[in-house]
Amino acid sequence: MASRAAAAMVLAGALPVSPGRPLVAAGARCCDGGIRGRVSCSSHRRSDHPSCAAEEGGVVELLKGAVAALAVIAQISVSLPADAILYSPDTNVPRTGELALRRAIPANPNMKTIQESLEDISYLLRIPQRKPYGSMEGDVKKAMKIAMDNKDAILASIPVELKEKGSKLYTSLLEEKGGLQTLLKYIKENDPDRLSVALASSLDTVAELELLQAPGLSFLLPQQYLEYPRLAGRGVVEFSVEKGDGSTFFPTAGGEPKSVATIQVVIDGYSAPLTAGNFAKLVLDGAYDGIKLKCASQAIIADNENGKNGYTVPLEVMPAGQFEPLYRTPLSIQDGELPVLPMSVYGAVAMAHSVDSDEYSSPSQFFFYLYDKRNSGLGGISFDEGQFSVFGYTTDGREVLSQIKTGDIIRSAKLVQGRERLVLPPEAPAES
């Protein structure tokens, strides 16, 4: 896989609100009488605070009102801890698909420490007033020291056949344009714009090195799932989408309107090998070619209407801080569990639930999630977080998603990278 392709692949209120019911495969009835083809099918409402105004001249009524108000406040304060993770503004969830994918690579610990130091600079650059350049310089120097002190360990974790490529990337990270030396230069010049561009380049290089260090899965799949298709790494799927009514897509960065738009999705087998593997096989089999898209609340759903179904894969979610996915077990976000691949990212790609059970994914129906912070908790977390098998992110063509309407068509879906990482059971050969 070329280095450029690898870089593109990776870079490629205050009161609790009741979560809506989750999305499932088309055909099951929703609580509002419609099809359960939306992320949330119930309105998120909260009661107004009771008024404590006393009636004129009524001291007793005043006391009763005060007691009632205190009771409501007490009830709220008791319910908040269970939902704290939904409302904490400090919740550590990646806000872009690129960041989530980079963090999901199971790489050398030294590279992860370097990555974290550089990501800290990304956070500091967002400060609108005086930038803390001293802290940024400290982060870069820390990354440089780790890289230089642990060169042998970093390169030793790369397979022999990729050593030469790894050595070039290592040198690029330290010395070349867009590397750590360049970051120090722009920090000393107090140039946030050039620093931001160079930082993105350094993080791309870090991601490429990490991908070289992760040639396959870092865990063993449960015995009962060994006969499922699986993706032992990363893949890239390219969708060609056309308007169902013959209209055009308008590029946000200028240019001519196009009748066919391209959406590129990176699928991640490191965190969701069964889900990504099943999806990759469906793509190879042409299961999504000619499929119509349906728009629901915060989701674009691809209904597989041609009869080509995949495996009924169990719900597969990798919790942050863990080394292998959980199966048939949704995460408890209220208790602080967060996924490695969050759904609370615009353009996240996930499988719908099976019609029969939320513990399984649909054999073919997937959706693009149109994350909207206005419909999330104060911590910016979707109310359906941890309930679906997220297996990738839209890394190119995100601007197209907002222009898709019900009736638009996937002209074709192709696995353009990662075919060599796809492991198929003997009885399930893929079409070439």
Coordinates of C-alpha atoms in Angstrom, one line a residue:
M1 CA 0.0 0.0 0.0
A2 CA 1.6 3.3 -1.1
S3 CA 2.5 5.7 1.7
R4 CA 0.2 8.4 0.3
A5 CA -2.7 6.0 0.2
A6 CA -2.0 4.9 3.7
A7 CA -1.9 8.6 4.9
A8 CA -5.2 9.3 3.1
M9 CA -6.7 6.2 4.6
V10 CA -6.2 7.2 8.1
L11 CA -6.5 10.9 7.7
A12 CA -8.3 9.7 5.1
G13 CA -29.7 21.3 28.1
A14 CA -28.7 20.7 31.7
L15 CA -31.3 18.1 32.5
P16 CA -31.1 14.5 31.5
V17 CA -32.8 13.7 28.2
S18 CA -34.4 10.3 27.5
P19 CA -32.5 8.5 24.7
G20 CA -34.4 7.7 21.6
R21 CA -34.8 4.1 20.4
P22 CA -32.0 2.8 18.2
L23 CA -32.0 2.2 14.5
V24 CA -32.7 -1.3 13.2
A25 CA -33.1 -2.9 9.9
A26 CA -36.1 -1.8 7.9
G27 CA -39.3 -3.6 8.5
A28 CA -39.7 -3.3 12.2
R29 CA -42.3 -0.9 13.5
C30 CA -41.2 2.2 15.4
C31 CA -42.8 3.6 18.5
D32 CA -44.4 6.4 16.5
G33 CA -46.0 4.0 14.1
G34 CA -43.4 4.5 11.4
I35 CA -40.5 2.3 10.2
R36 CA -37.7 2.0 12.6
G37 CA -35.2 3.5 10.2
R38 CA -34.0 6.4 12.2
V39 CA -31.4 6.9 15.0
S40 CA -34.0 8.4 17.3
C41 CA -37.8 7.9 17.0
S42 CA -38.9 9.7 20.1
S43 CA -38.7 13.4 20.8
H44 CA -36.2 14.5 23.5
R45 CA -38.2 16.6 25.9
R46 CA -37.6 17.8 29.4
S47 CA -40.0 19.3 31.9
D48 CA -39.9 23.0 32.8
H49 CA -38.8 23.8 36.3
P50 CA -41.8 24.3 38.6
S51 CA -42.5 27.8 39.7
C52 CA -42.0 28.6 43.3
A53 CA -44.0 31.7 43.3
A54 CA -46.2 32.0 46.4
E55 CA -49.8 33.1 46.2
E56 CA -50.3 36.6 47.5
G57 CA -50.6 36.7 51.2
G58 CA -50.1 33.0 51.7
V59 CA -47.1 32.1 53.8
V60 CA -48.1 28.5 54.0
E61 CA -48.4 28.3 50.2
L62 CA -45.0 29.9 50.0
L63 CA -43.4 27.2 52.2
K64 CA -45.2 24.5 50.2
G65 CA -43.8 25.9 47.0
A66 CA -40.3 26.1 48.4
V67 CA -40.5 22.5 49.6
A68 CA -41.8 21.3 46.2
A69 CA -38.9 23.2 44.4
L70 CA -36.3 21.6 46.7
A71 CA -37.8 18.2 46.0
V72 CA -37.5 18.7 42.2
I73 CA -33.9 19.9 42.6
A74 CA -33.1 16.9 44.8
Q75 CA -34.6 14.5 42.2
I76 CA -32.5 16.1 39.4
S77 CA -29.3 16.0 41.5
V78 CA -29.8 12.3 42.1
S79 CA -30.4 11.5 38.4
L80 CA -27.4 13.4 37.1
P81 CA -24.6 11.1 38.1
A82 CA -26.0 8.2 36.0
D83 CA -26.0 10.4 33.0
A84 CA -22.9 12.4 33.8
I85 CA -20.9 11.0 30.9
L86 CA -23.6 12.3 28.4
Y87 CA -23.3 15.9 29.7
S88 CA -19.6 16.3 30.7
P89 CA -17.9 18.8 28.4
D90 CA -14.6 17.1 29.1
T91 CA -15.7 13.8 27.5
N92 CA -12.7 12.5 25.6
V93 CA -14.3 11.4 22.4
P94 CA -12.6 12.0 19.0
R95 CA -14.5 14.6 17.0
T96 CA -13.3 13.6 13.5
G97 CA -13.1 10.3 11.7
E98 CA -9.4 10.8 11.0
L99 CA -8.6 11.2 14.7
A100 CA -10.7 8.2 15.7
L101 CA -9.0 6.0 13.1
R102 CA -5.5 7.2 14.1
R103 CA -6.2 6.4 17.8
A104 CA -7.6 3.0 16.8
I105 CA -4.3 1.7 15.3
P106 CA -2.8 -0.9 17.7
A107 CA 0.8 0.3 17.4
N108 CA 4.0 0.5 19.3
P109 CA 3.5 2.3 22.7
N110 CA 6.3 4.8 21.9
M111 CA 4.5 5.9 18.8
K112 CA 1.3 6.3 20.7
T113 CA 3.0 8.6 23.2
I114 CA 4.4 10.6 20.3
Q115 CA 1.0 10.8 18.7
E116 CA -0.6 11.9 22.0
S117 CA 1.9 14.7 22.4
L118 CA 1.2 16.0 18.9
E119 CA -2.5 15.8 19.3
D120 CA -2.1 17.9 22.4
I121 CA -0.7 20.6 20.2
S122 CA -3.8 20.4 18.0
Y123 CA -5.9 21.1 21.1
L124 CA -3.7 24.0 22.2
L125 CA -4.0 25.6 18.7
R126 CA -7.7 25.9 19.2
I127 CA -7.2 28.5 22.0
P128 CA -8.4 31.8 20.4
Q129 CA -6.3 34.3 22.3
R130 CA -2.6 34.0 23.2
K131 CA -1.4 30.6 22.1
P132 CA 0.6 28.6 24.7
Y133 CA 3.7 28.2 22.5
G134 CA 5.8 27.2 25.4
S135 CA 3.6 24.2 26.1
M136 CA 3.6 23.4 22.4
E137 CA 7.4 23.5 22.3
G138 CA 7.5 21.1 25.3
D139 CA 5.2 18.7 23.5
V140 CA 7.4 18.6 20.4
K141 CA 10.6 18.2 22.3
K142 CA 9.0 15.4 24.3
A143 CA 8.0 13.7 21.0
M144 CA 11.5 14.1 19.6
K145 CA 13.2 12.7 22.6
I146 CA 11.0 9.6 22.6
A147 CA 11.6 9.1 18.9
M148 CA 15.3 9.4 19.2
D149 CA 15.7 7.4 22.4
N150 CA 13.5 4.6 21.1
K151 CA 14.5 4.4 17.5
D152 CA 15.5 0.7 17.6
A153 CA 12.3 -0.3 19.4
I154 CA 10.1 1.7 17.0
L155 CA 11.7 0.1 13.9
A156 CA 11.9 -3.3 15.4
S157 CA 8.1 -3.5 15.6
I158 CA 7.9 -3.2 11.8
P159 CA 7.9 -6.4 9.7
V160 CA 11.2 -7.1 7.9
E161 CA 9.7 -6.5 4.4
L162 CA 8.6 -3.0 5.5
K163 CA 11.7 -2.0 7.3
E164 CA 13.1 0.2 4.5
K165 CA 9.8 2.1 4.2
G166 CA 9.6 2.5 8.0
S167 CA 13.1 3.9 8.2
K168 CA 12.2 6.6 5.6
L169 CA 9.1 7.5 7.5
Y170 CA 11.1 7.7 10.7
T171 CA 13.6 10.1 9.1
S172 CA 10.8 12.1 7.6
L173 CA 9.1 12.5 11.0
L174 CA 12.2 13.9 12.6
E175 CA 13.9 15.9 9.9
E176 CA 12.0 16.5 6.7
K177 CA 9.6 19.3 5.8
G178 CA 6.5 18.9 7.9
G179 CA 8.4 16.9 10.5
L180 CA 9.1 17.7 14.1
Q181 CA 12.0 20.1 13.4
T182 CA 9.6 22.1 11.2
L183 CA 7.1 22.2 14.1
L184 CA 9.7 23.7 16.3
K185 CA 10.6 26.3 13.7
Y186 CA 7.0 27.5 13.4
I187 CA 6.4 27.5 17.1
K188 CA 9.4 29.8 17.6
E189 CA 8.1 32.0 14.9
N190 CA 4.7 32.1 16.5
D191 CA 3.1 31.1 13.2
P192 CA -0.1 29.1 14.0
D193 CA -1.3 28.7 10.4
R194 CA 1.9 27.1 9.1
L195 CA 2.2 25.2 12.4
S196 CA -1.3 23.7 11.8
V197 CA -0.4 22.5 8.3
A198 CA 2.9 21.0 9.4
L199 CA 1.3 19.4 12.4
A200 CA -1.2 17.6 10.1
S201 CA 1.7 16.4 8.0
S202 CA 3.5 15.0 11.1
L203 CA 0.4 13.2 12.3
D204 CA 0.0 11.7 8.9
T205 CA 3.6 10.3 9.1
V206 CA 2.9 9.0 12.6
A207 CA -0.2 7.2 11.3
E208 CA 1.7 5.7 8.4
L209 CA 4.4 4.4 10.8
E210 CA 1.8 3.0 13.1
L211 CA 0.1 1.2 10.3
L212 CA 3.4 -0.5 9.4
Q213 CA 3.6 -1.6 13.0
A214 CA 0.1 -3.2 12.9
P215 CA 0.1 -5.8 10.1
G216 CA -2.8 -7.7 11.6
L217 CA -5.2 -8.1 14.5
S218 CA -3.7 -7.8 18.0
F219 CA -6.2 -10.2 19.5
L220 CA -7.6 -13.7 18.8
L221 CA -11.2 -13.9 17.7
P222 CA -13.6 -16.1 19.7
Q223 CA -13.8 -19.6 18.4
Q224 CA -17.4 -19.3 17.4
Y225 CA -16.7 -16.4 15.0
L226 CA -13.8 -17.9 13.1
E227 CA -16.0 -18.9 10.2
Y228 CA -17.1 -15.3 9.6
P229 CA -15.4 -13.1 7.0
R230 CA -13.0 -10.8 8.8
L231 CA -10.8 -7.8 7.9
A232 CA -7.4 -8.0 9.6
G233 CA -6.6 -4.3 9.3
R234 CA -7.8 -1.4 7.2
G235 CA -9.6 -1.1 4.0
V236 CA -11.0 1.7 1.8
V237 CA -14.4 1.6 0.1
E238 CA -15.3 4.1 -2.6
F239 CA -19.0 4.9 -3.3
S240 CA -20.3 6.5 -6.5
V241 CA -23.6 8.2 -5.7
E242 CA -26.0 9.8 -8.2
K243 CA -29.2 11.8 -7.8
G244 CA -32.4 9.8 -8.2
D245 CA -34.2 12.8 -9.7
G246 CA -31.5 13.6 -12.3
S247 CA -30.2 16.7 -10.4
T248 CA -26.6 17.4 -9.5
F249 CA -24.3 17.6 -6.5
F250 CA -22.7 21.0 -5.8
P251 CA -19.1 21.0 -4.7
T252 CA -18.6 23.1 -1.6
A253 CA -15.1 24.2 -2.6
G254 CA -16.1 25.5 -6.0
G255 CA -16.0 23.8 -9.4
E256 CA -18.7 22.5 -11.6
P257 CA -21.8 20.6 -10.4
K258 CA -21.6 16.8 -10.9
S259 CA -24.2 14.3 -11.6
V260 CA -22.2 11.6 -9.8
A261 CA -20.4 12.2 -6.5
T262 CA -17.7 10.1 -4.8
I263 CA -17.7 9.2 -1.1
Q264 CA -14.7 7.4 0.4
V265 CA -14.9 5.4 3.6
V266 CA -12.1 3.9 5.6
I267 CA -13.3 0.6 7.3
D268 CA -11.5 -0.5 10.4
G269 CA -10.9 -4.2 11.0
Y270 CA -8.6 -3.4 14.0
S271 CA -11.6 -2.6 16.1
A272 CA -14.5 -4.3 14.2
P273 CA -13.0 -7.2 12.2
L274 CA -16.2 -9.2 11.8
T275 CA -18.4 -6.2 10.9
A276 CA -15.8 -4.7 8.5
G277 CA -15.1 -8.1 7.0
N278 CA -18.7 -8.8 6.3
F279 CA -19.1 -5.3 4.8
A280 CA -16.0 -5.7 2.6
K281 CA -17.3 -9.0 1.3
L282 CA -20.7 -7.5 0.5
V283 CA -19.0 -4.8 -1.4
L284 CA -17.0 -7.3 -3.4
D285 CA -20.1 -9.2 -4.2
G286 CA -21.8 -6.1 -5.6
A287 CA -24.5 -6.0 -2.9
Y288 CA -24.7 -2.2 -2.8
D289 CA -24.5 -1.5 -6.6
G290 CA -27.8 0.2 -7.6
I291 CA -29.1 0.4 -4.1
K292 CA -31.4 3.3 -3.2
L293 CA -30.7 5.5 -0.2
K294 CA -33.2 6.6 2.4
C295 CA -32.8 9.6 4.7
A296 CA -34.0 9.4 8.3
S297 CA -33.3 11.4 11.4
Q298 CA -29.5 11.9 11.5
A299 CA -28.9 9.0 9.2
I300 CA -28.6 8.0 5.5
I301 CA -29.6 4.3 5.2
A302 CA -28.7 2.0 2.5
D303 CA -31.4 -0.6 2.0
N304 CA -30.2 -3.8 0.3
E305 CA -33.0 -4.5 -2.1
N306 CA -31.2 -6.9 -4.4
G307 CA -31.4 -9.9 -2.1
K308 CA -27.6 -10.2 -1.6
N309 CA -27.3 -10.5 2.2
G310 CA -24.2 -11.2 4.3
Y311 CA -23.7 -12.7 7.7
T312 CA -25.8 -11.8 10.7
V313 CA -22.8 -10.6 12.6
P314 CA -23.1 -10.1 16.4
L315 CA -23.0 -6.5 17.7
E316 CA -19.3 -5.7 17.8
V317 CA -17.9 -2.8 19.9
M318 CA -14.4 -2.2 21.0
P319 CA -14.4 -0.3 24.4
A320 CA -11.7 2.4 24.8
G321 CA -8.8 1.0 26.9
Q322 CA -9.6 -2.6 26.0
F323 CA -7.6 -4.9 23.7
E324 CA -10.5 -6.8 22.0
P325 CA -14.1 -6.1 21.1
L326 CA -17.2 -7.0 23.1
Y327 CA -19.8 -9.1 21.3
R328 CA -23.6 -8.8 21.7
T329 CA -23.0 -6.3 24.5
P330 CA -23.8 -2.6 24.0
L331 CA -21.7 -0.2 26.1
S332 CA -23.1 1.6 29.1
I333 CA -22.2 5.2 28.3
Q334 CA -23.8 6.4 31.6
D335 CA -21.2 4.3 33.4
G336 CA -18.4 5.9 31.5
E337 CA -17.8 3.3 28.9
L338 CA -16.8 4.8 25.5
P339 CA -16.0 3.0 22.2
V340 CA -12.8 3.2 20.3
L341 CA -14.8 4.0 17.2
P342 CA -17.5 6.5 18.4
M343 CA -20.7 7.1 16.5
S344 CA -20.7 10.7 17.6
V345 CA -18.7 11.8 14.5
Y346 CA -20.2 13.2 11.4
G347 CA -19.9 10.6 8.6
A348 CA -19.5 7.6 10.9
V349 CA -20.5 4.4 9.2
A350 CA -22.3 1.6 11.1
M351 CA -24.5 -1.4 10.6
A352 CA -28.2 -1.2 11.5
H353 CA -29.6 -3.6 14.0
S354 CA -31.0 -7.0 13.0
V355 CA -34.8 -7.1 12.8
D356 CA -34.9 -9.9 15.4
S357 CA -32.4 -8.7 18.0
D358 CA -30.4 -5.6 18.9
E359 CA -27.6 -7.9 19.9
Y360 CA -27.0 -8.6 16.2
S361 CA -26.3 -6.4 13.2
S362 CA -28.4 -6.5 10.0
P363 CA -26.8 -8.8 7.5
S364 CA -26.5 -6.0 5.0
Q365 CA -28.2 -2.7 6.0
F366 CA -25.7 0.0 6.9
F367 CA -26.0 3.8 7.5
F368 CA -24.0 7.0 7.4
Y369 CA -24.5 8.8 10.7
L370 CA -25.0 12.6 10.4
Y371 CA -23.9 13.6 13.9
D372 CA -25.5 16.8 15.1
K373 CA -24.3 18.2 18.4
R374 CA -27.6 20.0 18.9
N375 CA -29.3 16.6 19.2
S376 CA -26.7 15.2 21.7
G377 CA -25.9 15.5 25.4
L378 CA -23.9 18.4 26.7
G379 CA -20.8 16.3 26.4
G380 CA -21.5 16.0 22.7
I381 CA -22.3 12.3 22.8
S382 CA -25.0 10.8 20.7
F383 CA -27.8 9.2 22.7
D384 CA -27.2 6.0 20.7
E385 CA -23.5 5.9 21.4
G386 CA -22.2 2.4 22.0
Q387 CA -25.3 0.7 20.7
F388 CA -24.2 0.0 17.1
S389 CA -21.4 -1.7 15.3
V390 CA -19.4 1.3 14.0
F391 CA -16.8 0.1 11.6
G392 CA -15.5 3.1 9.7
Y393 CA -15.7 6.8 8.8
T394 CA -16.3 8.9 5.7
T395 CA -12.9 10.5 5.0
D396 CA -13.5 12.0 1.6
G397 CA -16.8 13.4 0.3
R398 CA -18.3 14.3 3.7
E399 CA -19.8 17.4 2.1
V400 CA -21.8 15.1 -0.2
L401 CA -23.7 13.5 2.7
S402 CA -25.7 16.7 3.4
Q403 CA -26.9 16.8 -0.2
I404 CA -28.2 13.2 -0.3
K405 CA -31.9 12.8 -0.4
T406 CA -34.2 9.8 -0.2
G407 CA -34.2 8.1 -3.6
D408 CA -30.6 8.9 -4.5
I409 CA -28.7 5.8 -5.7
I410 CA -25.4 4.1 -5.0
R411 CA -24.3 3.5 -8.6
S412 CA -21.3 1.4 -7.4
A413 CA -19.3 0.5 -4.3
K414 CA -15.7 -0.7 -4.7
L415 CA -13.1 -2.0 -2.3
V416 CA -10.2 0.1 -3.5
Q417 CA -7.7 -0.8 -0.7
G418 CA -7.4 -3.6 1.7
R419 CA -8.4 -6.7 -0.3
E420 CA -5.3 -8.5 0.9
R421 CA -6.5 -8.0 4.5
L422 CA -9.8 -9.6 4.0
V423 CA -10.0 -13.2 5.2
L424 CA -12.9 -15.3 3.9
P425 CA -14.1 -18.7 5.1
P426 CA -13.6 -21.5 2.5
E427 CA -17.3 -21.8 1.7
A428 CA -17.7 -18.1 1.0
P429 CA -15.5 -17.1 -2.0
A430 CA -15.7 -13.4 -3.0
E431 CA -16.4 -12.3 -6.5
S432 CA -13.4 -10.7 -8.1

